[in-house]
């Protein structure tokens, strides 16, 4: 780095101590837009200028170009270091003209490339795994082994990611000594330094948690989008940058009340949702009211019946919902059309690839108050639980009224902004 002057003002303060950190394993995790990728791209450029050979990887090759590659090119421009590098877009390599040190890029799905990748001069010294939660422990172990060969530099593997659930292998592997905010400093062992909620390091590992608040380059709009994110899991992970806790129960904030004796506040909008069924599975319908200000959903009435043919269902719905809109499971467009012909304002729910988990996460941002007469709904809420494994999925089966509730309020689940939607792919895949 002696050959290159860095203006530290270009680097968020929280990351500066990590410019020359030599821990073998370095984890940069936290909320969305906290500056992790920008910092690591900048560091990769500076590392190459100091003679290190850096391999940048993501799980999927096709995502590399739009993310890490562009990020590193931007860093090059920010540092005004373009003239010091030879850039090959076709090979996806950046080579320091003077020394031959390189920044290389590969997707883990390009097995041949990963196996054969070697820098022009010397050994690979650094691997940066971007969005590391996409990778398996086995991927990580294989990459770790690629840092062989003599080199005057200390070898490093850097992982950057947004946290997911605490049962992820990264948490199990590296976060044994990590302390959340409010917990006592867990240090004490030689070489261990802990700042609860912020950082951890021992002889082998260093961890830094950052959030959008640490990124002074963020626009006010981006900041606001993150602050407004209110669904439980997304807020935890992308705004606060914390690991999500996967209790077995999907919904923990709900309860029953006598809503006939003590009705919800006046003036709340009413919503209807319907999940189709016939034989074994019932047709399930929900009437609810949404209190955004106080973050409550009131489930005031439901019905759940098997064996209803369409005209019978239409009759039930006309009595239940009148001329109000009923948002239905979109898997059965013919039923929806028939209901409409029979005088029910049935509309299909817009289902996206991750609408189930996103819908659940949105509901988790509210307390669900269920009329004590809706026993089926109360039973479903208490039984609804997560399956083992990743990505998160609820156990299917006993979820007809919960699905109907998701559909009912689907129009209220505002689409996430681009940065958050990108993340949902990781979660929802
Ligand atoms: N050093 C910097 N100089 C200029 N802009 C920066 C810098 N660091 C961050 N930014 C701005 O902040 C935005 C978010 O930063 P970045 O993409 O690095 O966050 P991130 O922590 O990787 O977020 P995510 O978790 O969503 O991937 C960048 O797109 C860029 O506009
Ligand atoms: Mg990033």
Short mmCIF file of C-alpha atoms and ligand atoms in Angstrom, two decimals:
data_model
loop_
_atom_site.label_atom_id
_atom_site.label_comp_id
_atom_site.label_asym_id
_atom_site.label_seq_id
_atom_site.Cartn_x
_atom_site.Cartn_y
_atom_site.Cartn_z
CA UNK A 1 0.00 0.00 0.00
CA UNK A 2 3.07 2.18 0.32
CA UNK A 3 2.77 3.04 -3.35
CA UNK A 4 -0.74 4.39 -3.01
CA UNK A 5 -2.24 7.13 -0.92
CA UNK A 6 -5.74 6.45 0.34
CA UNK A 7 -8.03 9.25 1.39
CA UNK A 8 -9.57 7.76 4.52
CA UNK A 9 -12.55 10.06 4.09
CA UNK A 10 -13.61 7.70 1.28
CA UNK A 11 -14.00 4.85 3.75
CA UNK A 12 -16.68 4.60 6.42
CA UNK A 13 -15.02 5.04 9.79
CA UNK A 14 -16.21 1.78 11.31
CA UNK A 15 -14.37 -0.26 8.68
CA UNK A 16 -11.05 1.57 8.74
CA UNK A 17 -9.41 -0.62 11.44
CA UNK A 18 -10.07 -3.60 9.16
CA UNK A 19 -8.07 -2.30 6.22
CA UNK A 20 -5.02 -4.22 7.38
CA UNK A 21 -6.51 -6.79 9.76
CA UNK A 22 -4.76 -10.13 9.41
CA UNK A 23 -7.16 -12.60 11.10
CA UNK A 24 -7.57 -15.76 9.07
CA UNK A 25 -11.38 -15.53 9.13
CA UNK A 26 -13.07 -12.17 8.83
CA UNK A 27 -16.82 -11.78 8.98
CA UNK A 28 -18.59 -8.57 7.99
CA UNK A 29 -22.26 -8.95 8.59
CA UNK A 30 -25.28 -6.84 9.43
CA UNK A 31 -28.07 -4.83 7.96
CA UNK A 32 -28.76 -3.89 4.39
CA UNK A 33 -26.85 -0.92 2.93
CA UNK A 34 -24.38 -0.81 5.76
CA UNK A 35 -21.43 -0.37 3.39
CA UNK A 36 -20.00 -3.90 3.66
CA UNK A 37 -19.68 -4.56 -0.05
CA UNK A 38 -18.29 -1.11 -0.83
CA UNK A 39 -15.70 -1.45 1.88
CA UNK A 40 -14.61 -4.94 0.88
CA UNK A 41 -14.41 -3.95 -2.78
CA UNK A 42 -12.24 -1.01 -1.78
CA UNK A 43 -10.09 -3.24 0.37
CA UNK A 44 -9.70 -5.76 -2.45
CA UNK A 45 -8.29 -3.02 -4.69
CA UNK A 46 -5.91 -1.82 -1.99
CA UNK A 47 -4.88 -5.39 -1.21
CA UNK A 48 -4.02 -6.04 -4.85
CA UNK A 49 -2.00 -2.84 -4.92
CA UNK A 50 -0.04 -4.13 -1.95
CA UNK A 51 0.74 -7.36 -3.80
CA UNK A 52 -2.01 -9.68 -2.53
CA UNK A 53 -3.98 -11.91 -4.89
CA UNK A 54 -7.70 -11.77 -4.17
CA UNK A 55 -10.40 -14.16 -5.31
CA UNK A 56 -13.95 -12.82 -5.09
CA UNK A 57 -16.69 -15.46 -5.06
CA UNK A 58 -20.42 -15.77 -4.90
CA UNK A 59 -22.52 -18.88 -5.01
CA UNK A 60 -23.85 -18.21 -8.48
CA UNK A 61 -21.59 -17.09 -11.31
CA UNK A 62 -24.27 -15.09 -13.15
CA UNK A 63 -24.81 -12.82 -10.11
CA UNK A 64 -21.13 -11.87 -9.91
CA UNK A 65 -21.06 -9.41 -12.74
CA UNK A 66 -23.87 -7.20 -11.50
CA UNK A 67 -22.63 -7.27 -7.92
CA UNK A 68 -19.00 -7.82 -6.96
CA UNK A 69 -17.44 -7.08 -10.35
CA UNK A 70 -19.23 -3.74 -10.65
CA UNK A 71 -18.56 -2.98 -7.01
CA UNK A 72 -14.81 -3.47 -7.48
CA UNK A 73 -14.78 -1.36 -10.65
CA UNK A 74 -16.57 1.40 -8.76
CA UNK A 75 -14.00 1.15 -5.97
CA UNK A 76 -11.27 1.44 -8.56
CA UNK A 77 -12.81 4.68 -9.83
CA UNK A 78 -13.42 6.03 -6.31
CA UNK A 79 -9.77 5.44 -5.48
CA UNK A 80 -8.70 6.90 -8.85
CA UNK A 81 -6.63 3.79 -9.37
CA UNK A 82 -7.85 2.78 -12.85
CA UNK A 83 -4.58 3.54 -14.55
CA UNK A 84 -2.75 1.16 -12.22
CA UNK A 85 -4.83 -1.86 -13.33
CA UNK A 86 -5.35 -3.81 -16.50
CA UNK A 87 -9.02 -4.74 -16.72
CA UNK A 88 -10.18 -7.81 -18.64
CA UNK A 89 -13.95 -7.97 -18.79
CA UNK A 90 -14.00 -11.23 -20.72
CA UNK A 91 -11.81 -13.01 -18.16
CA UNK A 92 -13.22 -11.02 -15.25
CA UNK A 93 -9.79 -10.21 -13.91
CA UNK A 94 -8.08 -7.07 -12.73
CA UNK A 95 -4.30 -7.10 -12.83
CA UNK A 96 -1.95 -4.59 -11.26
CA UNK A 97 0.23 -3.47 -14.18
CA UNK A 98 3.37 -3.05 -12.12
CA UNK A 99 3.36 -6.28 -10.10
CA UNK A 100 0.95 -8.71 -11.75
CA UNK A 101 -1.07 -9.05 -8.53
CA UNK A 102 -4.66 -9.88 -9.38
CA UNK A 103 -8.29 -9.68 -8.36
CA UNK A 104 -10.10 -12.71 -9.76
CA UNK A 105 -13.80 -13.55 -9.77
CA UNK A 106 -15.61 -16.87 -9.80
CA UNK A 107 -19.00 -18.37 -9.05
CA UNK A 108 -19.07 -21.51 -6.93
CA UNK A 109 -21.30 -23.09 -9.54
CA UNK A 110 -18.47 -22.81 -12.06
CA UNK A 111 -16.66 -25.80 -10.57
CA UNK A 112 -13.98 -26.02 -13.26
CA UNK A 113 -13.00 -22.40 -12.89
CA UNK A 114 -12.88 -22.64 -9.11
CA UNK A 115 -10.65 -25.70 -9.33
CA UNK A 116 -8.23 -24.22 -11.79
CA UNK A 117 -8.10 -20.59 -10.74
CA UNK A 118 -4.56 -19.40 -9.99
CA UNK A 119 -3.18 -15.92 -9.99
CA UNK A 120 -0.52 -14.90 -12.47
CA UNK A 121 2.14 -14.37 -9.79
CA UNK A 122 2.43 -16.09 -6.44
CA UNK A 123 -0.32 -17.70 -4.42
CA UNK A 124 -3.88 -16.74 -3.70
CA UNK A 125 -3.80 -14.80 -0.44
CA UNK A 126 -7.41 -13.71 -0.01
CA UNK A 127 -10.84 -15.06 -0.68
CA UNK A 128 -13.84 -12.78 -0.27
CA UNK A 129 -17.12 -14.69 -0.18
CA UNK A 130 -19.88 -12.17 -0.86
CA UNK A 131 -23.40 -13.03 0.40
CA UNK A 132 -21.79 -15.96 2.20
CA UNK A 133 -25.06 -17.26 3.65
CA UNK A 134 -25.85 -18.51 0.12
CA UNK A 135 -22.93 -20.92 0.41
CA UNK A 136 -22.81 -24.22 2.23
CA UNK A 137 -20.28 -25.09 4.89
CA UNK A 138 -18.77 -27.48 2.41
CA UNK A 139 -18.32 -24.67 -0.16
CA UNK A 140 -16.54 -22.67 2.51
CA UNK A 141 -14.26 -25.56 3.51
CA UNK A 142 -13.30 -26.18 -0.11
CA UNK A 143 -12.49 -22.51 -0.64
CA UNK A 144 -10.48 -22.37 2.56
CA UNK A 145 -8.28 -25.15 1.20
CA UNK A 146 -7.53 -23.14 -1.93
CA UNK A 147 -5.40 -20.73 0.09
CA UNK A 148 -2.32 -22.88 -0.15
CA UNK A 149 1.17 -22.17 -1.33
CA UNK A 150 3.96 -20.04 0.04
CA UNK A 151 3.36 -16.34 0.35
CA UNK A 152 4.85 -13.50 2.38
CA UNK A 153 1.28 -12.46 3.26
CA UNK A 154 -1.03 -13.84 5.93
CA UNK A 155 -3.88 -15.66 4.21
CA UNK A 156 -7.45 -14.54 4.86
CA UNK A 157 -10.98 -15.67 4.13
CA UNK A 158 -13.53 -12.87 4.34
CA UNK A 159 -17.26 -13.49 4.50
CA UNK A 160 -19.84 -10.75 4.00
CA UNK A 161 -23.54 -11.32 4.43
CA UNK A 162 -26.83 -10.33 5.96
CA UNK A 163 -27.66 -12.64 8.85
CA UNK A 164 -30.45 -15.17 8.41
CA UNK A 165 -31.48 -17.62 11.10
CA UNK A 166 -29.42 -18.70 14.06
CA UNK A 167 -29.38 -22.29 12.89
CA UNK A 168 -27.26 -21.28 9.87
CA UNK A 169 -23.84 -23.00 9.73
CA UNK A 170 -22.07 -19.61 9.83
CA UNK A 171 -23.64 -18.84 13.17
CA UNK A 172 -22.75 -22.25 14.56
CA UNK A 173 -19.20 -22.12 13.21
CA UNK A 174 -18.16 -18.60 14.15
CA UNK A 175 -20.55 -16.99 16.61
CA UNK A 176 -19.85 -19.06 19.73
CA UNK A 177 -18.24 -16.09 21.48
CA UNK A 178 -20.45 -13.40 20.01
CA UNK A 179 -22.45 -11.33 22.50
CA UNK A 180 -25.61 -9.40 21.62
CA UNK A 181 -26.09 -5.86 22.88
CA UNK A 182 -27.00 -5.72 26.53
CA UNK A 183 -25.08 -8.89 27.26
CA UNK A 184 -22.02 -8.67 29.44
CA UNK A 185 -18.67 -8.59 27.71
CA UNK A 186 -17.86 -12.23 27.18
CA UNK A 187 -14.11 -11.66 26.75
CA UNK A 188 -11.59 -12.78 29.32
CA UNK A 189 -9.79 -15.48 27.40
CA UNK A 190 -6.40 -14.41 26.11
CA UNK A 191 -6.67 -12.71 22.75
CA UNK A 192 -10.46 -12.43 22.89
CA UNK A 193 -12.04 -9.00 22.56
CA UNK A 194 -15.79 -8.51 22.56
CA UNK A 195 -17.90 -5.41 22.14
CA UNK A 196 -21.45 -6.69 22.59
CA UNK A 197 -23.62 -6.18 19.52
CA UNK A 198 -20.74 -4.71 17.54
CA UNK A 199 -17.60 -6.80 17.23
CA UNK A 200 -15.75 -9.88 18.31
CA UNK A 201 -12.28 -11.22 17.77
CA UNK A 202 -10.15 -14.08 18.95
CA UNK A 203 -6.93 -15.49 17.52
CA UNK A 204 -8.63 -17.01 14.52
CA UNK A 205 -11.72 -14.94 13.79
CA UNK A 206 -12.75 -11.32 13.67
CA UNK A 207 -16.39 -10.27 13.31
CA UNK A 208 -17.90 -6.83 12.69
CA UNK A 209 -21.62 -6.08 12.70
CA UNK A 210 -22.76 -2.91 10.94
CA UNK A 211 -26.07 -1.31 10.03
CA UNK A 212 -27.21 1.46 7.70
CA UNK A 213 -26.38 3.89 10.51
CA UNK A 214 -22.70 3.13 9.98
CA UNK A 215 -22.86 4.17 6.35
CA UNK A 216 -22.55 7.90 5.99
CA UNK A 217 -22.80 7.69 2.19
CA UNK A 218 -26.40 6.52 2.26
CA UNK A 219 -29.11 8.74 0.79
CA UNK A 220 -31.99 9.92 2.96
CA UNK A 221 -34.42 7.84 0.84
CA UNK A 222 -32.49 4.63 1.42
CA UNK A 223 -32.28 5.38 5.12
CA UNK A 224 -36.01 5.99 5.33
CA UNK A 225 -36.87 2.80 3.45
CA UNK A 226 -34.90 0.80 5.99
CA UNK A 227 -36.39 2.59 8.96
CA UNK A 228 -39.90 2.01 7.65
CA UNK A 229 -39.39 -1.72 7.21
CA UNK A 230 -41.73 -3.06 9.85
CA UNK A 231 -42.27 -6.74 9.27
CA UNK A 232 -40.66 -8.67 12.11
CA UNK A 233 -38.05 -10.78 10.38
CA UNK A 234 -37.08 -8.19 7.75
CA UNK A 235 -36.73 -5.49 10.35
CA UNK A 236 -34.57 -7.74 12.51
CA UNK A 237 -32.31 -8.87 9.72
CA UNK A 238 -32.09 -5.98 7.23
CA UNK A 239 -32.67 -2.92 9.38
CA UNK A 240 -31.07 -4.07 12.62
CA UNK A 241 -28.66 -6.55 11.06
CA UNK A 242 -29.31 -9.22 13.69
CA UNK A 243 -29.65 -12.96 13.39
CA UNK A 244 -33.28 -14.06 13.27
CA UNK A 245 -34.42 -16.46 15.96
CA UNK A 246 -36.39 -19.37 14.66
CA UNK A 247 -38.62 -20.43 17.47
CA UNK A 248 -40.70 -23.38 16.42
CA UNK A 249 -43.89 -21.32 16.45
CA UNK A 250 -44.43 -19.04 13.45
CA UNK A 251 -46.72 -16.64 15.32
CA UNK A 252 -46.00 -15.69 18.88
CA UNK A 253 -47.82 -12.36 19.16
CA UNK A 254 -51.51 -13.29 19.09
CA UNK A 255 -54.38 -13.84 21.47
CA UNK A 256 -58.13 -14.19 21.77
CA UNK A 257 -60.66 -11.61 22.94
CA UNK A 258 -64.40 -11.23 23.08
CA UNK A 259 -64.67 -8.94 20.06
CA UNK A 260 -68.48 -9.02 20.17
CA UNK A 261 -68.49 -7.56 23.68
CA UNK A 262 -65.46 -5.35 23.04
CA UNK A 263 -65.31 -4.59 19.32
CA UNK A 264 -62.20 -3.18 17.60
CA UNK A 265 -61.90 0.62 17.33
CA UNK A 266 -64.38 2.34 14.99
CA UNK A 267 -63.47 3.15 11.42
CA UNK A 268 -61.04 0.33 10.66
CA UNK A 269 -61.17 -1.09 7.14
CA UNK A 270 -62.62 -4.58 6.75
CA UNK A 271 -60.91 -7.25 4.64
CA UNK A 272 -61.98 -10.70 3.45
CA UNK A 273 -59.77 -13.61 2.36
CA UNK A 274 -60.56 -17.08 1.08
CA UNK A 275 -58.58 -20.30 0.76
CA UNK A 276 -60.21 -22.90 -1.49
CA UNK A 277 -60.77 -26.50 -0.46
CA UNK A 278 -63.30 -29.23 -0.99
CA UNK A 279 -62.73 -32.80 0.22
CA UNK A 280 -60.16 -33.26 2.94
CA UNK A 281 -59.20 -29.59 3.05
CA UNK A 282 -61.90 -27.10 4.00
CA UNK A 283 -62.87 -23.90 2.26
CA UNK A 284 -61.66 -21.29 4.74
CA UNK A 285 -62.78 -17.67 4.88
CA UNK A 286 -61.73 -14.82 7.15
CA UNK A 287 -63.15 -11.42 7.97
CA UNK A 288 -60.67 -9.08 9.63
CA UNK A 289 -59.95 -5.46 10.42
CA UNK A 290 -56.56 -3.80 10.23
CA UNK A 291 -55.34 -1.24 12.75
CA UNK A 292 -52.08 -0.02 11.25
CA UNK A 293 -51.48 2.66 13.84
CA UNK A 294 -51.62 0.28 16.78
CA UNK A 295 -50.22 -2.65 14.79
CA UNK A 296 -53.16 -4.95 15.34
CA UNK A 297 -55.16 -7.26 13.16
CA UNK A 298 -58.61 -8.20 14.47
CA UNK A 299 -60.02 -11.47 13.16
CA UNK A 300 -63.70 -10.93 13.83
CA UNK A 301 -65.28 -13.92 12.06
CA UNK A 302 -64.37 -17.03 10.07
CA UNK A 303 -65.92 -20.05 8.46
CA UNK A 304 -64.22 -23.29 7.59
CA UNK A 305 -66.22 -26.01 5.78
CA UNK A 306 -65.55 -29.04 3.63
CA UNK A 307 -67.66 -30.30 0.73
CA UNK A 308 -69.05 -26.95 -0.45
CA UNK A 309 -69.75 -26.84 -4.19
CA UNK A 310 -69.35 -23.47 -5.87
CA UNK A 311 -72.96 -22.28 -5.68
CA UNK A 312 -73.10 -23.21 -1.99
CA UNK A 313 -69.84 -21.39 -1.37
CA UNK A 314 -71.18 -18.36 -3.25
CA UNK A 315 -74.26 -18.37 -1.05
CA UNK A 316 -72.12 -18.55 2.10
CA UNK A 317 -69.89 -15.75 0.85
CA UNK A 318 -72.77 -13.46 -0.12
CA UNK A 319 -74.06 -13.78 3.43
CA UNK A 320 -70.59 -13.44 4.95
CA UNK A 321 -69.06 -10.64 2.86
CA UNK A 322 -71.97 -9.05 0.99
CA UNK A 323 -70.60 -7.05 -1.98
CA UNK A 324 -67.16 -6.56 -0.40
CA UNK A 325 -64.01 -7.74 -2.15
CA UNK A 326 -62.89 -11.26 -1.23
CA UNK A 327 -59.22 -11.97 -2.02
CA UNK A 328 -58.86 -15.65 -2.94
CA UNK A 329 -56.15 -18.23 -3.45
CA UNK A 330 -55.14 -17.61 -7.08
CA UNK A 331 -54.49 -21.32 -7.75
CA UNK A 332 -58.10 -21.81 -8.82
CA UNK A 333 -59.01 -19.13 -11.41
CA UNK A 334 -62.06 -21.10 -12.55
CA UNK A 335 -63.61 -21.07 -9.09
CA UNK A 336 -62.92 -17.35 -8.87
CA UNK A 337 -64.66 -16.76 -12.22
CA UNK A 338 -67.64 -18.87 -11.15
CA UNK A 339 -67.95 -17.03 -7.85
CA UNK A 340 -67.96 -13.74 -9.72
CA UNK A 341 -70.68 -15.01 -12.03
CA UNK A 342 -72.63 -15.85 -8.88
CA UNK A 343 -72.38 -12.31 -7.48
CA UNK A 344 -69.30 -12.52 -5.26
CA UNK A 345 -66.59 -9.91 -5.78
CA UNK A 346 -63.84 -12.54 -5.78
CA UNK A 347 -60.33 -11.44 -6.83
CA UNK A 348 -57.14 -13.51 -7.03
CA UNK A 349 -54.28 -12.89 -4.61
CA UNK A 350 -51.06 -11.86 -6.35
CA UNK A 351 -48.69 -14.61 -5.45
CA UNK A 352 -44.96 -13.99 -5.95
CA UNK A 353 -42.22 -16.60 -5.60
CA UNK A 354 -41.71 -15.76 -1.93
CA UNK A 355 -45.20 -14.52 -1.10
CA UNK A 356 -45.78 -17.18 1.54
CA UNK A 357 -42.78 -16.29 3.68
CA UNK A 358 -43.09 -12.58 2.96
CA UNK A 359 -46.79 -12.66 3.88
CA UNK A 360 -46.00 -14.44 7.12
CA UNK A 361 -43.25 -11.98 7.94
CA UNK A 362 -45.62 -9.10 7.28
CA UNK A 363 -48.24 -10.64 9.60
CA UNK A 364 -45.55 -11.12 12.23
CA UNK A 365 -45.25 -7.34 12.41
CA UNK A 366 -48.75 -7.22 13.95
CA UNK A 367 -50.48 -8.55 17.03
CA UNK A 368 -53.29 -10.81 15.84
CA UNK A 369 -56.40 -10.56 18.03
CA UNK A 370 -58.92 -13.31 17.31
CA UNK A 371 -62.53 -13.37 18.43
CA UNK A 372 -62.88 -16.14 20.99
CA UNK A 373 -65.59 -17.76 18.86
CA UNK A 374 -63.12 -18.43 16.00
CA UNK A 375 -61.74 -21.58 17.54
CA UNK A 376 -60.34 -23.01 14.30
CA UNK A 377 -58.29 -19.89 13.78
CA UNK A 378 -56.93 -19.98 17.32
CA UNK A 379 -56.00 -23.62 16.90
CA UNK A 380 -54.23 -22.99 13.60
CA UNK A 381 -52.25 -20.09 15.10
CA UNK A 382 -51.07 -22.20 17.99
CA UNK A 383 -50.13 -25.17 15.79
CA UNK A 384 -48.46 -23.26 12.94
CA UNK A 385 -44.72 -23.97 13.11
CA UNK A 386 -41.54 -23.82 11.06
CA UNK A 387 -40.06 -26.83 9.35
CA UNK A 388 -36.47 -27.77 10.09
CA UNK A 389 -33.85 -26.50 7.65
CA UNK A 390 -33.20 -23.58 5.40
CA UNK A 391 -34.70 -21.60 3.70
CA UNK A 392 -37.47 -21.01 6.23
CA UNK A 393 -40.78 -22.66 5.37
CA UNK A 394 -43.77 -23.30 7.61
CA UNK A 395 -45.08 -26.84 8.00
CA UNK A 396 -47.96 -27.13 5.56
CA UNK A 397 -51.31 -28.68 6.50
CA UNK A 398 -53.19 -26.95 9.22
CA UNK A 399 -53.06 -23.49 7.73
CA UNK A 400 -56.28 -22.81 5.80
CA UNK A 401 -57.51 -19.84 7.80
CA UNK A 402 -53.99 -18.46 8.15
CA UNK A 403 -53.65 -18.58 4.36
CA UNK A 404 -57.03 -16.86 4.05
CA UNK A 405 -55.80 -14.16 6.43
CA UNK A 406 -52.66 -13.64 4.33
CA UNK A 407 -54.75 -13.28 1.18
CA UNK A 408 -57.20 -10.92 2.89
CA UNK A 409 -54.43 -8.47 3.78
CA UNK A 410 -52.25 -9.04 0.76
CA UNK A 411 -53.01 -5.60 -0.71
CA UNK A 412 -51.63 -4.01 2.47
CA UNK A 413 -48.28 -5.72 2.24
CA UNK A 414 -46.44 -2.99 0.42
CA UNK A 415 -43.85 -4.29 -2.04
CA UNK A 416 -40.39 -4.16 -0.58
CA UNK A 417 -37.93 -1.74 -2.09
CA UNK A 418 -35.40 -3.08 -4.51
CA UNK A 419 -32.66 -3.70 -1.97
CA UNK A 420 -34.96 -5.63 0.28
CA UNK A 421 -36.49 -7.60 -2.55
CA UNK A 422 -33.03 -8.72 -3.55
CA UNK A 423 -32.57 -10.10 -0.07
CA UNK A 424 -35.84 -11.94 -0.10
CA UNK A 425 -34.49 -14.07 -2.91
CA UNK A 426 -31.88 -15.34 -0.52
CA UNK A 427 -34.43 -16.03 2.16
CA UNK A 428 -37.24 -17.27 0.01
CA UNK A 429 -35.37 -19.50 -2.39
N1 LIG B 1 -17.16 4.16 0.86
C1 LIG B 1 -18.23 4.52 0.16
N2 LIG B 1 -18.18 5.49 -0.73
C2 LIG B 1 -19.25 5.87 -1.43
N3 LIG B 1 -20.47 5.31 -1.31
C3 LIG B 1 -20.59 4.33 -0.43
C4 LIG B 1 -19.49 3.86 0.34
N4 LIG B 1 -19.91 2.88 1.14
C5 LIG B 1 -21.23 2.71 0.86
N5 LIG B 1 -21.64 3.58 -0.09
C6 LIG B 1 -23.01 3.73 -0.62
O1 LIG B 1 -23.90 2.98 0.19
C7 LIG B 1 -24.61 2.01 -0.56
C8 LIG B 1 -24.77 0.74 0.26
O2 LIG B 1 -23.50 0.19 0.55
P1 LIG B 1 -23.19 -1.34 0.31
O3 LIG B 1 -23.82 -1.84 -0.93
O4 LIG B 1 -21.73 -1.51 0.46
O5 LIG B 1 -23.95 -1.95 1.57
P2 LIG B 1 -24.02 -3.47 2.03
O6 LIG B 1 -23.76 -3.47 3.49
O7 LIG B 1 -23.17 -4.33 1.17
O8 LIG B 1 -25.56 -3.75 1.80
P3 LIG B 1 -26.30 -5.15 1.51
O9 LIG B 1 -26.35 -5.86 2.81
O10 LIG B 1 -27.65 -4.66 1.08
O11 LIG B 1 -25.52 -5.87 0.45
C9 LIG B 1 -23.78 1.82 -1.81
O12 LIG B 1 -24.57 1.45 -2.90
C10 LIG B 1 -23.15 3.16 -2.02
O13 LIG B 1 -24.04 4.01 -2.71
MG1 LIG B 2 -23.65 -5.92 -0.09
#
